[in-house]
Tab-separated table of N, CA and C and ligand atoms in Angstrom:
chain	number	residue	atom	x	y	z
A	1	MET	N	3.488	-17.979	-9.587
A	1	MET	CA	3.492	-17.885	-7.967
A	1	MET	C	2.240	-17.573	-7.557
A	2	ASN	N	1.804	-18.158	-6.540
A	2	ASN	CA	0.303	-17.944	-6.142
A	2	ASN	C	0.495	-16.994	-4.941
A	3	CYS	N	0.825	-15.731	-5.217
A	3	CYS	CA	0.895	-14.617	-4.319
A	3	CYS	C	-0.115	-13.656	-4.478
A	4	LEU	N	-0.883	-13.425	-3.522
A	4	LEU	CA	-2.081	-12.502	-3.639
A	4	LEU	C	-1.511	-10.996	-4.030
A	5	PHE	N	-0.471	-10.645	-3.134
A	5	PHE	CA	0.055	-9.223	-3.593
A	5	PHE	C	0.877	-9.063	-4.826
A	6	CYS	N	1.473	-10.286	-5.268
A	6	CYS	CA	1.916	-10.227	-6.697
A	6	CYS	C	0.855	-9.922	-7.795
A	7	LYS	N	-0.217	-10.618	-7.277
A	7	LYS	CA	-1.431	-10.609	-8.262
A	7	LYS	C	-1.908	-9.152	-8.428
A	8	ILE	N	-1.999	-8.354	-7.307
A	8	ILE	CA	-2.312	-7.086	-7.142
A	8	ILE	C	-1.232	-6.198	-7.904
A	9	ILE	N	-0.015	-6.428	-7.866
A	9	ILE	CA	1.059	-5.675	-8.505
A	9	ILE	C	0.829	-5.888	-10.107
A	10	ASN	N	0.431	-7.165	-10.457
A	10	ASN	CA	0.321	-7.467	-11.928
A	10	ASN	C	-1.064	-7.252	-12.331
A	11	ASN	N	-1.943	-6.375	-11.777
A	11	ASN	CA	-3.343	-6.107	-12.013
A	11	ASN	C	-4.044	-7.154	-12.236
A	12	GLU	N	-3.860	-8.376	-11.763
A	12	GLU	CA	-4.696	-9.386	-11.967
A	12	GLU	C	-5.943	-9.471	-10.812
A	13	ILE	N	-5.699	-8.904	-9.702
A	13	ILE	CA	-6.735	-8.568	-8.703
A	13	ILE	C	-6.914	-7.131	-8.476
A	14	PRO	N	-8.081	-6.554	-8.366
A	14	PRO	CA	-8.314	-5.203	-8.162
A	14	PRO	C	-7.794	-4.634	-6.711
A	15	ALA	N	-7.442	-3.529	-6.707
A	15	ALA	CA	-7.262	-2.883	-5.314
A	15	ALA	C	-7.230	-1.373	-5.639
A	16	LYS	N	-7.414	-0.694	-4.428
A	16	LYS	CA	-7.713	0.732	-4.624
A	16	LYS	C	-6.247	1.298	-4.327
A	17	ILE	N	-5.554	1.426	-5.443
A	17	ILE	CA	-4.239	1.810	-5.476
A	17	ILE	C	-4.027	3.424	-5.367
A	18	VAL	N	-3.067	3.717	-4.394
A	18	VAL	CA	-2.923	5.230	-4.078
A	18	VAL	C	-1.577	5.715	-4.393
A	19	TYR	N	-0.656	4.788	-4.590
A	19	TYR	CA	0.690	5.302	-5.075
A	19	TYR	C	1.484	4.031	-5.683
A	20	ARG	N	2.163	4.356	-6.812
A	20	ARG	CA	3.083	3.413	-7.347
A	20	ARG	C	4.315	4.032	-7.849
A	21	ASP	N	5.412	3.403	-7.680
A	21	ASP	CA	6.780	3.814	-8.449
A	21	ASP	C	7.514	2.680	-8.730
A	22	ASP	N	8.738	2.689	-9.010
A	22	ASP	CA	9.348	1.705	-9.695
A	22	ASP	C	9.846	0.656	-8.625
A	23	LYS	N	9.630	0.914	-7.304
A	23	LYS	CA	9.895	-0.040	-6.194
A	23	LYS	C	8.742	-0.452	-5.341
A	24	VAL	N	7.972	0.477	-5.203
A	24	VAL	CA	6.630	0.054	-4.140
A	24	VAL	C	5.438	0.349	-4.754
A	25	LEU	N	4.318	-0.364	-4.129
A	25	LEU	CA	3.000	-0.013	-4.472
A	25	LEU	C	2.243	0.215	-3.135
A	26	VAL	N	1.296	1.132	-3.184
A	26	VAL	CA	0.405	1.317	-1.861
A	26	VAL	C	-1.032	1.367	-2.391
A	27	PHE	N	-1.707	0.498	-1.431
A	27	PHE	CA	-3.201	0.563	-1.644
A	27	PHE	C	-3.901	0.343	-0.319
A	28	ASP	N	-5.152	0.630	-0.415
A	28	ASP	CA	-6.057	0.418	0.814
A	28	ASP	C	-6.171	-0.939	1.205
A	29	ASP	N	-5.836	-1.118	2.651
A	29	ASP	CA	-6.209	-2.506	3.185
A	29	ASP	C	-7.774	-2.783	2.950
A	30	ILE	N	-8.096	-4.043	2.537
A	30	ILE	CA	-9.461	-4.394	2.271
A	30	ILE	C	-10.403	-4.578	3.564
A	31	ASN	N	-9.708	-4.614	4.630
A	31	ASN	CA	-10.323	-4.807	6.009
A	31	ASN	C	-9.695	-3.713	7.079
A	32	PRO	N	-10.079	-2.509	6.804
A	32	PRO	CA	-9.248	-1.451	7.698
A	32	PRO	C	-9.467	-1.526	9.043
A	33	GLN	N	-8.259	-1.467	9.778
A	33	GLN	CA	-8.361	-1.479	11.296
A	33	GLN	C	-8.347	-0.167	11.855
A	34	ALA	N	-8.264	0.852	10.962
A	34	ALA	CA	-8.337	2.415	11.483
A	34	ALA	C	-8.930	3.183	10.252
A	35	PRO	N	-9.160	4.443	10.569
A	35	PRO	CA	-9.836	5.337	9.402
A	35	PRO	C	-8.827	5.404	8.193
A	36	GLN	N	-7.469	5.390	8.544
A	36	GLN	CA	-6.491	5.212	7.485
A	36	GLN	C	-5.695	3.819	7.644
A	37	HIS	N	-5.687	3.015	6.693
A	37	HIS	CA	-5.041	1.914	6.655
A	37	HIS	C	-4.615	1.611	5.380
A	38	LYS	N	-3.333	1.830	4.998
A	38	LYS	CA	-2.743	1.475	3.758
A	38	LYS	C	-1.684	0.362	3.878
A	39	LEU	N	-1.429	-0.147	2.811
A	39	LEU	CA	-0.424	-1.423	2.839
A	39	LEU	C	0.727	-0.863	1.724
A	40	ILE	N	1.818	-0.781	2.220
A	40	ILE	CA	3.073	-0.407	1.365
A	40	ILE	C	3.743	-1.860	1.149
A	41	ILE	N	3.827	-2.052	-0.215
A	41	ILE	CA	4.530	-3.270	-0.537
A	41	ILE	C	5.613	-3.123	-1.664
A	42	PRO	N	6.673	-3.922	-1.434
A	42	PRO	CA	7.682	-3.795	-2.415
A	42	PRO	C	7.254	-4.529	-3.679
A	43	LEU	N	7.550	-4.050	-5.023
A	43	LEU	CA	7.308	-4.866	-6.122
A	43	LEU	C	8.065	-6.174	-6.260
A	44	LYS	N	9.136	-6.267	-5.694
A	44	LYS	CA	9.957	-7.423	-5.422
A	44	LYS	C	9.258	-8.396	-4.434
A	45	HIS	N	9.038	-9.606	-5.037
A	45	HIS	CA	8.477	-10.727	-3.890
A	45	HIS	C	9.584	-11.141	-2.833
A	46	ILE	N	9.121	-10.810	-1.515
A	46	ILE	CA	10.002	-11.290	-0.507
A	46	ILE	C	8.960	-11.839	0.511
A	47	ALA	N	9.033	-13.045	0.909
A	47	ALA	CA	7.894	-13.750	1.576
A	47	ALA	C	7.857	-13.275	3.051
A	48	THR	N	8.841	-13.034	3.861
A	48	THR	CA	8.770	-12.545	5.177
A	48	THR	C	10.086	-11.654	5.464
A	49	ILE	N	10.088	-11.076	6.436
A	49	ILE	CA	11.255	-10.199	6.928
A	49	ILE	C	12.317	-11.120	7.132
A	50	ASN	N	12.199	-12.369	7.535
A	50	ASN	CA	13.356	-13.256	7.621
A	50	ASN	C	14.168	-13.494	6.387
A	51	GLU	N	13.586	-13.205	5.222
A	51	GLU	CA	14.247	-13.389	3.937
A	51	GLU	C	14.915	-12.172	3.379
A	52	LEU	N	14.806	-11.060	4.254
A	52	LEU	CA	15.468	-9.709	3.926
A	52	LEU	C	16.955	-10.042	3.592
A	53	LEU	N	17.531	-9.393	2.570
A	53	LEU	CA	18.871	-9.531	2.401
A	53	LEU	C	19.463	-8.075	2.628
A	54	VAL	N	20.780	-8.000	2.871
A	54	VAL	CA	21.322	-6.604	3.166
A	54	VAL	C	21.133	-5.744	2.096
A	55	GLU	N	21.194	-6.069	0.751
A	55	GLU	CA	20.915	-5.360	-0.390
A	55	GLU	C	19.456	-4.954	-0.472
A	56	ASP	N	18.581	-5.323	0.439
A	56	ASP	CA	17.182	-4.742	0.488
A	56	ASP	C	16.964	-3.622	1.369
A	57	ASN	N	18.143	-3.372	2.039
A	57	ASN	CA	18.099	-2.087	2.969
A	57	ASN	C	17.592	-0.789	2.333
A	58	VAL	N	18.037	-0.674	1.216
A	58	VAL	CA	17.580	0.512	0.355
A	58	VAL	C	16.182	0.479	0.192
A	59	LEU	N	15.504	-0.668	-0.223
A	59	LEU	CA	14.029	-0.893	-0.508
A	59	LEU	C	13.332	-0.651	0.899
A	60	ILE	N	13.809	-1.169	1.806
A	60	ILE	CA	13.001	-1.031	3.263
A	60	ILE	C	13.019	0.352	3.559
A	61	GLY	N	14.166	1.080	3.502
A	61	GLY	CA	14.324	2.669	3.483
A	61	GLY	C	13.320	3.401	2.772
A	62	HIS	N	13.056	2.821	1.424
A	62	HIS	CA	12.320	3.654	0.566
A	62	HIS	C	10.802	3.272	1.041
A	63	MET	N	10.475	2.223	1.410
A	63	MET	CA	9.134	1.868	1.968
A	63	MET	C	8.803	2.814	3.186
A	64	THR	N	9.740	2.976	4.077
A	64	THR	CA	9.636	3.822	5.306
A	64	THR	C	9.385	5.198	4.802
A	65	GLN	N	10.264	5.718	3.908
A	65	GLN	CA	9.999	7.063	3.421
A	65	GLN	C	8.770	7.347	2.746
A	66	THR	N	8.130	6.354	1.904
A	66	THR	CA	6.888	6.285	1.470
A	66	THR	C	5.795	6.539	2.454
A	67	ALA	N	5.980	5.684	3.640
A	67	ALA	CA	4.953	5.916	4.581
A	67	ALA	C	4.974	7.219	5.247
A	68	LYS	N	6.157	7.720	5.354
A	68	LYS	CA	6.185	9.046	6.037
A	68	LYS	C	5.548	10.061	5.171
A	69	LYS	N	5.935	9.940	3.798
A	69	LYS	CA	5.309	11.009	2.834
A	69	LYS	C	3.751	10.967	3.000
A	70	LEU	N	3.235	9.707	2.736
A	70	LEU	CA	1.800	9.288	2.714
A	70	LEU	C	1.178	10.012	4.009
A	71	ALA	N	1.830	9.721	5.062
A	71	ALA	CA	1.299	10.212	6.432
A	71	ALA	C	1.021	11.656	6.403
A	72	GLN	N	1.922	12.351	5.826
A	72	GLN	CA	1.848	13.761	5.750
A	72	GLN	C	0.766	14.217	5.040
A	73	GLU	N	0.629	13.416	3.691
A	73	GLU	CA	-0.409	13.830	2.602
A	73	GLU	C	-1.895	13.478	3.419
A	74	LEU	N	-1.895	12.503	4.051
A	74	LEU	CA	-3.172	12.036	4.768
A	74	LEU	C	-3.554	12.714	5.964
A	75	ASN	N	-2.684	13.906	6.230
A	75	ASN	CA	-2.758	14.586	7.559
A	75	ASN	C	-2.786	13.757	8.814
A	76	ILE	N	-2.061	12.769	8.818
A	76	ILE	CA	-2.123	12.129	10.201
A	76	ILE	C	-0.695	12.166	10.815
A	77	ALA	N	0.338	13.011	10.242
A	77	ALA	CA	1.655	12.942	10.543
A	77	ALA	C	1.744	13.636	12.018
A	78	ASN	N	1.024	14.787	12.235
A	78	ASN	CA	1.155	15.221	13.576
A	78	ASN	C	0.345	14.708	14.625
A	79	GLU	N	-0.605	14.069	14.386
A	79	GLU	CA	-1.588	13.412	15.554
A	79	GLU	C	-0.787	12.110	15.734
A	80	GLY	N	-0.137	11.562	14.882
A	80	GLY	CA	0.467	10.249	15.124
A	80	GLY	C	-0.079	9.117	14.232
A	81	TYR	N	0.870	8.159	13.957
A	81	TYR	CA	0.435	6.932	13.114
A	81	TYR	C	1.353	5.887	13.512
A	82	ARG	N	1.084	4.733	12.927
A	82	ARG	CA	1.881	3.613	13.174
A	82	ARG	C	2.273	2.784	11.977
A	83	ILE	N	3.485	2.399	11.872
A	83	ILE	CA	3.736	1.452	10.733
A	83	ILE	C	4.208	0.127	11.415
A	84	VAL	N	3.752	-1.034	10.808
A	84	VAL	CA	3.770	-2.322	11.321
A	84	VAL	C	3.980	-3.180	10.315
A	85	MET	N	5.032	-4.287	10.633
A	85	MET	CA	5.275	-5.330	9.654
A	85	MET	C	5.183	-6.463	10.682
A	86	ASN	N	4.258	-7.360	10.285
A	86	ASN	CA	4.314	-8.724	10.942
A	86	ASN	C	4.982	-9.770	10.269
A	87	CYS	N	5.730	-10.626	11.081
A	87	CYS	CA	6.653	-11.658	10.546
A	87	CYS	C	6.037	-13.046	11.045
A	88	ASN	N	5.620	-13.812	10.026
A	88	ASN	CA	5.175	-15.151	10.198
A	88	ASN	C	3.827	-15.178	10.974
A	89	ALA	N	3.248	-16.254	11.142
A	89	ALA	CA	1.827	-16.567	11.483
A	89	ALA	C	1.687	-16.120	12.916
A	90	GLY	N	2.652	-16.456	13.826
A	90	GLY	CA	2.562	-16.303	15.180
A	90	GLY	C	2.471	-14.638	15.593
A	91	ALA	N	2.886	-13.722	14.667
A	91	ALA	CA	2.770	-12.349	14.787
A	91	ALA	C	1.605	-11.909	13.876
A	92	GLY	N	0.828	-12.817	13.274
A	92	GLY	CA	-0.307	-12.358	12.438
A	92	GLY	C	-0.129	-12.090	11.159
A	93	GLN	N	0.919	-12.521	10.525
A	93	GLN	CA	1.228	-12.360	9.041
A	93	GLN	C	0.280	-13.433	8.531
A	94	THR	N	-0.487	-12.970	7.379
A	94	THR	CA	-1.538	-13.802	6.745
A	94	THR	C	-1.245	-13.828	5.223
A	95	VAL	N	-0.534	-12.678	4.867
A	95	VAL	CA	-0.194	-12.725	3.278
A	95	VAL	C	1.427	-12.543	3.334
A	96	PHE	N	2.120	-13.698	2.680
A	96	PHE	CA	3.396	-13.973	2.563
A	96	PHE	C	4.234	-13.195	1.546
A	97	HIS	N	3.955	-11.916	1.504
A	97	HIS	CA	4.811	-11.020	0.662
A	97	HIS	C	4.800	-9.907	1.505
A	98	ILE	N	6.163	-9.490	1.958
A	98	ILE	CA	6.115	-8.411	3.039
A	98	ILE	C	5.362	-7.300	2.665
A	99	HIS	N	4.876	-6.625	3.606
A	99	HIS	CA	4.140	-5.316	3.472
A	99	HIS	C	4.203	-4.648	4.906
A	100	MET	N	4.145	-3.116	4.673
A	100	MET	CA	4.164	-2.262	5.912
A	100	MET	C	2.678	-1.738	5.887
A	101	HIS	N	2.104	-2.001	7.220
A	101	HIS	CA	0.698	-1.478	7.359
A	101	HIS	C	1.088	0.158	7.867
A	102	LEU	N	0.440	1.127	7.295
A	102	LEU	CA	0.357	2.394	7.737
A	102	LEU	C	-1.048	2.564	8.242
A	103	LEU	N	-1.155	2.739	9.662
A	103	LEU	CA	-2.395	3.065	10.452
A	103	LEU	C	-2.564	4.373	11.056
A	104	GLY	N	-3.567	5.002	10.905
A	104	GLY	CA	-3.834	6.287	11.653
A	104	GLY	C	-5.196	6.835	11.453
A	105	GLY	N	-5.417	8.040	11.974
A	105	GLY	CA	-6.886	8.585	12.097
A	105	GLY	C	-7.555	8.277	13.197
A	106	ARG	N	-6.844	7.683	14.148
A	106	ARG	CA	-7.653	7.363	15.639
A	106	ARG	C	-6.513	7.255	16.528
A	107	THR	N	-6.766	7.142	17.790
A	107	THR	CA	-5.859	6.921	18.881
A	107	THR	C	-5.508	5.485	18.734
A	108	LEU	N	-4.142	5.258	18.686
A	108	LEU	CA	-3.781	3.825	18.653
A	108	LEU	C	-3.037	3.382	20.046
A	109	HIS	N	-3.575	2.219	20.580
A	109	HIS	CA	-3.319	1.838	21.841
A	109	HIS	C	-2.157	0.936	21.836
A	110	TRP	N	-1.475	0.767	22.942
A	110	TRP	CA	-0.238	-0.026	23.258
A	110	TRP	C	-0.267	-0.696	24.539
A	111	PRO	N	-0.020	-1.852	24.768
A	111	PRO	CA	0.673	-2.820	23.442
A	111	PRO	C	-0.351	-3.290	22.455
A	112	PRO	N	0.041	-3.650	21.359
A	112	PRO	CA	-0.912	-4.293	20.428
A	112	PRO	C	-1.412	-5.685	20.855
A	113	GLY	N	-2.318	-6.111	20.358
A	113	GLY	CA	-2.794	-7.512	20.766
A	113	GLY	C	-1.991	-8.583	20.281
B	201	AMP	P1	-0.898	-9.509	7.720
B	201	AMP	O1	-1.941	-9.862	8.398
B	201	AMP	O2	0.120	-8.578	8.343
B	201	AMP	O3	-0.180	-10.357	6.579
B	201	AMP	O4	-1.690	-8.369	6.762
B	201	AMP	C1	-2.358	-8.753	5.464
B	201	AMP	C2	-3.274	-7.638	5.243
B	201	AMP	O5	-3.703	-7.824	3.956
B	201	AMP	C3	-4.471	-7.748	6.095
B	201	AMP	O6	-4.553	-6.507	6.861
B	201	AMP	C4	-5.693	-7.834	5.207
B	201	AMP	O7	-6.903	-7.134	5.444
B	201	AMP	C5	-5.028	-7.331	3.709
B	201	AMP	N1	-5.633	-7.946	2.513
B	201	AMP	C6	-5.891	-9.329	2.349
B	201	AMP	N2	-6.468	-9.385	1.002
B	201	AMP	C7	-6.457	-8.013	0.484
B	201	AMP	C8	-6.818	-7.539	-0.699
B	201	AMP	N3	-7.279	-8.330	-1.784
B	201	AMP	N4	-6.776	-6.080	-0.884
B	201	AMP	C9	-6.237	-5.439	0.017
B	201	AMP	N5	-5.963	-5.817	1.340
B	201	AMP	C10	-5.901	-7.059	1.515
B	202	ZN	ZN1	4.487	-11.744	-3.894
Protein backbone atom coordinates (compact mmCIF):
# COMPACT_ATOMS: atom_id res chain seq x y z
CA MET A 1 0.00 0.00 0.00
CA ASN A 2 1.36 3.36 -0.99
CA CYS A 3 0.54 5.23 2.22
CA LEU A 4 2.95 7.81 3.60
CA PHE A 5 1.87 7.34 7.21
CA CYS A 6 2.00 3.52 6.99
CA LYS A 7 5.59 4.01 5.76
CA ILE A 8 6.37 6.14 8.83
CA ILE A 9 4.80 3.44 11.05
CA ASN A 10 7.02 0.82 9.34
CA ASN A 11 10.16 2.99 9.68
CA GLU A 12 10.50 3.26 5.90
CA ILE A 13 10.33 7.09 6.08
CA PRO A 14 11.90 9.01 8.99
CA ALA A 15 9.88 11.16 11.37
CA LYS A 16 10.47 12.83 14.71
CA ILE A 17 8.53 10.31 16.78
CA VAL A 18 7.46 11.48 20.23
CA TYR A 19 5.23 8.60 21.36
CA ARG A 20 4.32 5.08 20.30
CA ASP A 21 2.21 2.33 21.83
CA ASP A 22 0.31 -0.70 20.53
CA LYS A 23 -2.45 1.44 18.95
CA VAL A 24 -1.05 4.87 17.99
CA LEU A 25 2.03 6.73 16.82
CA VAL A 26 2.72 10.44 17.42
CA PHE A 27 5.26 12.54 15.52
CA ASP A 28 6.04 16.17 14.67
CA ASP A 29 4.24 17.60 11.64
CA ILE A 30 6.85 18.32 8.93
CA ASN A 31 5.19 21.69 8.18
CA PRO A 32 4.12 23.00 11.60
CA GLN A 33 1.24 25.47 11.74
CA ALA A 34 1.86 26.35 15.40
CA PRO A 35 4.80 26.16 17.87
CA GLN A 36 3.43 22.74 18.85
CA HIS A 37 2.03 20.66 16.00
CA LYS A 38 1.92 16.88 16.48
CA LEU A 39 0.13 14.25 14.43
CA ILE A 40 -1.55 11.36 16.26
CA ILE A 41 -2.21 8.45 13.92
CA PRO A 42 -3.60 4.95 14.45
CA LEU A 43 -1.33 2.02 13.55
CA LYS A 44 -4.37 0.63 11.73
CA HIS A 45 -4.75 2.03 8.21
CA ILE A 46 -8.08 3.87 7.89
CA ALA A 47 -8.25 6.21 4.87
CA THR A 48 -10.78 8.78 6.10
CA ILE A 49 -13.20 9.34 8.95
CA ASN A 50 -15.91 8.10 6.55
CA GLU A 51 -14.42 4.59 6.80
CA LEU A 52 -14.58 4.48 10.62
CA LEU A 53 -16.39 1.46 12.05
CA VAL A 54 -18.24 1.35 15.35
CA GLU A 55 -15.51 -1.00 16.56
CA ASP A 56 -12.99 1.84 15.98
CA ASN A 57 -14.62 3.92 18.74
CA VAL A 58 -12.12 2.66 21.32
CA LEU A 59 -9.27 3.58 18.99
CA ILE A 60 -10.57 7.12 18.43
CA GLY A 61 -11.03 7.48 22.18
CA HIS A 62 -7.44 6.37 22.69
CA MET A 63 -6.23 8.95 20.14
CA THR A 64 -8.11 11.66 22.03
CA GLN A 65 -6.71 10.53 25.39
CA THR A 66 -3.22 10.52 23.84
CA ALA A 67 -3.73 14.12 22.63
CA LYS A 68 -4.92 15.15 26.09
CA LYS A 69 -1.91 13.56 27.81
CA LEU A 70 0.50 15.07 25.31
CA ALA A 71 -1.03 18.54 25.71
CA GLN A 72 -0.36 18.28 29.45
CA GLU A 73 3.23 17.15 28.86
CA LEU A 74 3.81 19.98 26.36
CA ASN A 75 2.42 22.53 28.86
CA ILE A 76 -0.30 23.76 26.52
CA ALA A 77 -3.25 22.20 28.36
CA ASN A 78 -4.15 25.27 30.41
CA GLU A 79 -3.57 27.97 27.80
CA GLY A 80 -5.54 25.98 25.21
CA TYR A 81 -4.99 23.76 22.21
CA ARG A 82 -6.90 22.33 19.28
CA ILE A 83 -7.36 18.83 17.90
CA VAL A 84 -8.38 18.67 14.26
CA MET A 85 -9.26 15.83 11.87
CA ASN A 86 -9.79 16.82 8.24
CA CYS A 87 -12.01 14.53 6.17
CA ASN A 88 -11.47 14.43 2.41
CA ALA A 89 -9.87 16.95 0.08
CA GLY A 90 -12.54 19.65 0.45
CA ALA A 91 -11.69 19.89 4.14
CA GLY A 92 -7.94 19.91 3.51
CA GLN A 93 -7.08 16.23 3.96
CA THR A 94 -3.89 15.48 2.00
CA VAL A 95 -2.76 12.21 3.60
CA PHE A 96 -5.37 9.47 3.39
CA HIS A 97 -4.57 7.69 6.65
CA ILE A 98 -6.60 9.32 9.41
CA HIS A 99 -4.73 11.56 11.80
CA MET A 100 -5.47 13.97 14.58
CA HIS A 101 -3.59 17.28 14.48
CA LEU A 102 -2.66 18.58 17.95
CA LEU A 103 -1.97 22.31 17.68
CA GLY A 104 -0.93 24.73 20.41
CA GLY A 105 1.62 27.19 21.72
CA ARG A 106 -0.05 30.26 20.21
CA THR A 107 -3.49 31.89 20.12
CA LEU A 108 -5.65 29.89 17.72
CA HIS A 109 -8.27 31.81 15.78
CA TRP A 110 -11.82 30.84 14.90
CA PRO A 111 -13.30 30.10 12.42
CA PRO A 112 -10.49 28.15 10.73
CA GLY A 113 -9.85 28.90 7.07
P1 LIG B 1 -3.96 16.79 6.37
O1 LIG B 1 -3.76 17.95 5.42
O2 LIG B 1 -5.01 17.00 7.41
O3 LIG B 1 -4.14 15.48 5.61
O4 LIG B 1 -2.62 16.67 7.18
C1 LIG B 1 -1.49 16.03 6.70
C2 LIG B 1 -0.33 16.59 7.46
O5 LIG B 1 0.79 15.72 7.27
C3 LIG B 1 0.11 17.98 7.00
O6 LIG B 1 0.01 18.88 8.11
C4 LIG B 1 1.55 17.78 6.55
O7 LIG B 1 2.39 18.85 6.88
C5 LIG B 1 1.94 16.50 7.28
N1 LIG B 1 2.99 15.71 6.64
C6 LIG B 1 3.11 15.40 5.33
N2 LIG B 1 4.20 14.64 5.12
C7 LIG B 1 4.78 14.47 6.35
C8 LIG B 1 5.96 13.78 6.79
N3 LIG B 1 6.76 13.09 5.95
N4 LIG B 1 6.27 13.84 8.11
C9 LIG B 1 5.48 14.52 8.97
N5 LIG B 1 4.36 15.17 8.60
C10 LIG B 1 4.01 15.16 7.31
ZN1 LIG C 1 -1.79 4.08 6.02
